[in-house]
Amino acid sequence: MINLNIDGINVSVPKGSTILQAAKEVGINVPTLCYHPDQSVKANCRVCVCEVEGYGLLQAACSTPAAEGMLVKTRTPKVIEARKTILELILANHPQDCLNCARNLNCELQTLAEEYFIRDIPFELRTRGYEKDISTFSIVRDPDKCILCNRCIEVCSVTQSVYALGTENRGHNAIVVPTMGKSLLDSPCVMCGQCIHACPVGAITEYEQLDEFFAALNDPNQVVVTQIAPAVRVAIAEEIGMRSGELPMDVFVAGLRQVGFDYVLHTNFTADLTIMEEGHELLDRLNNNGTLPMVTSCSPGWINFCETFYPDLLDNLSTCKSPQQMFGSLAKTYWAEKMDIDPASIYSVSIMPCTAKKYEASRPEMQDSGYQDVDLVLTTREIGRLFRMSGINFKKLAGANFDSWMGAYTGAGVIFGATGGVMEAALRTVYEVVTETELEDVNFTAVRGMEGIKEAEVDLNGTVVKVAVAHGLSNARQMMEEVKAGESPYHFIEVMACPGGCIGGGGQPITKTNADREVRIEAIYVEDENCEIRKSHDNPEVKTIYEEFLIKPLGDKSHDLLHTHYKAKNKKYL
Amino acid sequence: MAEEMRIVLRNYGKIDPLEINDYIALDGYKALEKAKAMEQALLIADVKKANLRGRGGAGFNCGQKWSFAYQAQADQKYVICNADEGEPGTYKDRLIMENDPHTLIEGMAICAYAIGATKGYIYLRGEYPFLVSTLNAAIEQASKKGFLDKFSIEVRSGAGAYVCGEETALIESIEGKRGEPRFKPPYPPAEGLWGKPTIVNNVETFANIPVIVDKGGEWYASIGAPSYPGTKVFTLTGDINNRTFFEVPTNTTIYELIYKFGGGIPAGKKFKAVQIGGTSGAFIPTELLKTPVAFDAMSEIGATTGSGAVLVLDETRDIVDVVTRIAGFFEHESCGKCAPCREGTARTHELMHKLNEGFGSSEDLELLDRLGRVMSISCLCGLGQAAPAPVLSTIKHFNADYYAKLV
Ligand SMILES: Cc1cc2nc3c(=O)[nH]c(=O)nc-3n(C[C@H](O)[C@H](O)[C@H](O)COP(=O)(O)O)c2cc1C
Ligand code: SF4
Ligand code: SF4
Ligand code: SF4
Ligand code: FES
């Protein structure tokens, strides 16, 4: 242990701790901007500087190791003057735009400006005058608000191994840009939106589409139908001042009715359906020498990644559409028929934890219903805004039920929201289909949790099936490199683009740390435990749709509506 | 009065730089032989005893630096010579490399042996392309003679960024990345090039090594100022009669540099100020000219020895205008990594420009002073920390010049 003194308080910390960590131990909050607890130290914002006895220069708390006998002062006049001046410098070159900013009230820079009592900025106010980049219609970059902390660059290159962002130019002309100076759409960006979470300010946001939603809502000829993705419920609570998982599903549904959705359905239904289709696809590949390992396809950021970086391995991808797109094509066919609603009048909105889903919905091949299958994708954050705007007090709202035919779901659908969930759900079904015996324990805990790559084996009547789960694209890359080299030991791999799975998706409430992701994961498994039915093939509405419409998994209807194909992205510069 | 004393320039003009035998004839590579016969720890102890301090600007004790790298456990260590020499008005490293490349190579080889490194780099200023062939020829000759048996040296050319002279930016640049400094600690002797223990020393620092090993640390420590012993090469520019270079013991005063070696101010004009150590050096007024050029003495008056550039200004010079130009230089050379320097250098230039054009107020002057104070203690690297020195020192010593320009 290392013993030091901070602001007169003695503290012992393990060797290798920084001043910042030591200060935290004794309840002293040192301000930071570039620091991110899950990332490498950057030390570039300098707002964390402190006085350390024996040093003429101030020391950055985030990068300076605690040393034996160190005397640290975190709030001397010298320190305060430095921090204030640095903040003033940053703010003088920053749009004075908080009122109109997506990160208003949730911005690290704004918080510091408040805490440090910034009033009259003595430097001439300027902005750099860069254009916003809306090329992806999923993620919007506003370089004028960028404070060059480099957190987005690290998450994009290290966590995701996409390398879509980099720095260009020097000095005060330095700017974070899509690599090689292209638009984000032309860069290798996969639209996972992890950079949004990494960004301390409003320089990266989702492409906001609430106005389009209002237009549809106010159109008397449109029937507005919505689907909620599995990961949304646990996180939406955070947007309305509750803890993760605290908003009960039925109250959430009631809230959606309040804001005007005509029908509230559940993506969990198509998650269960995905299991039916994908599970049978796996068995088909196993039995008929199909391409293995089969890799899941429900994460559109992952699909973009595979199409960009592994165009030769697209046959390994399951042909199943994502649950969102299965829902989209069924809503305007099966459901419209059952409800006797003209599919042309259906406006299909999906509520997603994901920014890549906005892009996915706009893919030209996603029109198998004869219409645009999904008309609009709103993120969890956008729904949060809609809720706050609606003035609903959720504590007083009585619950409501999902609508029929595509609203019933199981615990297996619920866990799609967490890394390992698709795999676990698939195993629950595949095991029972193959062995025709009931699982004693439906919990496959080996594939749960935040470890980057997890693996498991299941014995299906004497055939040992090896499976693996990867989340975060650098882990996916590792899996795919093995596949490419012909060395992958697995039959089935689940990949989620985002760390933690969809609960950590780019459209979720701003997610500061991996610890936040773990809280949501826990809430997901609690919800699974509380479900009466926990296996996809037991979902009564899934049974109905196979009896009445699809006839059988991998059948003709499924082929037309629930499966898709992939195309190499041909990014020539890669 | 002090006399010129040549240690690092001992062979200047006496040998053909492209002829290793000339160097050998003047006892070249004897020190390397001697060093290799010594235990590494004892060799380093002798360099420590010499109290040789880095000639690249920061003045860190060379032997101590080596001992950190020597003690670090690693499968690979590196020796890097910082030959970026980006400081305007400085050309001492060029003089050494151009006229006596073997003294540098010998110094690096001794360092490599001392710390246990097998690979070395010379990071050469991009504007010195003509030195690449000289250095490569010298390296080849030394290898052929067997002096570099367990040590190879590669010459790398910089790309013109001033900040790449900062040792960690230099390392990033060799690694093929953007030339941006790293935060310290860890320092390069612990984690440097490719994360391995690395010694970065200046050309002039290395050039001292063969002589120290040859004559012993004690001998070296007795020359010049005790806290910063030895000699230092100064390059004189600006309003001075002898615009040339001198190698002098470190207890020489600024006054002697200007009036004795430099021959004073031309055309009978009066002295106004001298900036020592390069663009980021403080401006020194007449009252402080009795200061010795040694590192600590200079620190005491808020100045630096730096690279040894000496820029003299006579009474006709507009010091606010000169500092405005310097502020422009730093705005241009900031790498942009850290906020106070990225924004601060631009704002310093903006405020200086305003004052220089006669639109500045006393509030602007105060703001400039506060900004400089903050930058000098908060910036990530030496560039941003030193950039305000010309501003702060002139506000302090030449306040009247600023007041004359206020609205
Ligand atoms: C902006 C900046 C530029 C520098 N440029 C040089 C340079 O051109 N040459 C040099 O030797 N040291 C330069 N330095 C100092 C180096 O960082 C480092 O201290 C030096 O190479 C160490 O060698 P020494 O101990 O032999 O002086 C620079 C430092 C800074 C902050
Ligand atoms: S990024 Fe933060 S500081 Fe900047 S305008 Fe938005 S809320 Fe305000
Ligand atoms: S866009 Fe955001 S995360 Fe990226 S460097 Fe700028 S401020 Fe940091
Ligand atoms: S002080 Fe200036 S040059 Fe040094 S890291 Fe900061 S921005 Fe770059
Ligand atoms: S938080 Fe320490 S420098 Fe940014």
Tab-separated table of C-alpha atoms and ligand atoms in Angstrom, chain B residues 53-60 62 65 82-87 92-93 162-168 170 184 200-203 205-206 381-383, ligand 1:
chain	number	residue	atom	x	y	z
B	53	ARG	CA	23.416	17.553	-17.292
B	54	GLY	CA	21.376	17.216	-20.456
B	55	ARG	CA	22.203	19.797	-23.100
B	56	GLY	CA	18.836	19.508	-24.852
B	57	GLY	CA	17.198	21.992	-22.523
B	58	ALA	CA	15.774	20.221	-19.495
B	59	GLY	CA	19.125	19.799	-17.757
B	60	PHE	CA	18.493	16.381	-16.257
B	62	CYS	CA	22.698	12.270	-17.548
B	65	LYS	CA	19.005	8.940	-16.306
B	82	ASN	CA	17.760	13.741	-30.113
B	83	ALA	CA	19.082	15.591	-33.149
B	84	ASP	CA	15.815	17.357	-33.895
B	85	GLU	CA	17.377	20.741	-33.153
B	86	GLY	CA	14.188	22.639	-33.889
B	87	GLU	CA	14.881	25.650	-31.710
B	92	LYS	CA	25.173	23.530	-32.257
B	93	ASP	CA	24.065	19.935	-32.905
B	162	TYR	CA	9.008	21.602	-33.437
B	163	VAL	CA	7.222	19.549	-30.795
B	164	CYS	CA	8.866	16.365	-32.085
B	165	GLY	CA	12.024	17.519	-30.296
B	166	GLU	CA	10.190	16.779	-27.064
B	167	GLU	CA	11.450	13.341	-26.174
B	168	THR	CA	8.136	11.495	-25.902
B	170	LEU	CA	9.903	12.076	-30.728
B	184	LYS	CA	5.039	11.604	-17.698
B	200	VAL	CA	16.984	9.997	-25.084
B	201	ASN	CA	19.913	12.377	-25.001
B	202	ASN	CA	20.813	15.420	-26.980
B	203	VAL	CA	23.667	15.422	-29.513
B	205	THR	CA	25.192	15.533	-24.315
B	206	PHE	CA	26.460	12.446	-26.137
B	381	CYS	CA	4.565	19.138	-22.079
B	382	GLY	CA	7.460	21.538	-22.104
B	383	LEU	CA	6.233	23.341	-25.171
C	1	LIG	C1	8.901	21.502	-27.344
C	1	LIG	C2	10.195	20.862	-27.025
C	1	LIG	C3	11.174	20.771	-27.979
C	1	LIG	C4	12.373	20.174	-27.707
C	1	LIG	N1	13.300	20.113	-28.688
C	1	LIG	C5	14.481	19.507	-28.429
C	1	LIG	C6	15.453	19.396	-29.441
C	1	LIG	O1	15.279	19.863	-30.562
C	1	LIG	N2	16.606	18.764	-29.147
C	1	LIG	C7	16.843	18.237	-27.908
C	1	LIG	O2	17.883	17.651	-27.706
C	1	LIG	N3	15.932	18.332	-26.926
C	1	LIG	C8	14.761	18.937	-27.165
C	1	LIG	N4	13.833	19.006	-26.162
C	1	LIG	C9	14.147	18.395	-24.852
C	1	LIG	C10	13.834	16.910	-24.861
C	1	LIG	O3	12.498	16.712	-24.496
C	1	LIG	C11	14.670	16.124	-23.870
C	1	LIG	O4	14.623	16.751	-22.654
C	1	LIG	C12	16.090	15.966	-24.295
C	1	LIG	O5	16.172	15.410	-25.563
C	1	LIG	C13	16.815	15.077	-23.316
C	1	LIG	O6	18.167	14.992	-23.636
C	1	LIG	P1	19.251	15.649	-22.694
C	1	LIG	O7	18.978	15.148	-21.314
C	1	LIG	O8	20.526	15.137	-23.238
C	1	LIG	O9	19.126	17.098	-22.796
C	1	LIG	C14	12.627	19.639	-26.419
C	1	LIG	C15	11.644	19.743	-25.447
C	1	LIG	C16	10.455	20.354	-25.733
C	1	LIG	C17	9.419	20.443	-24.668
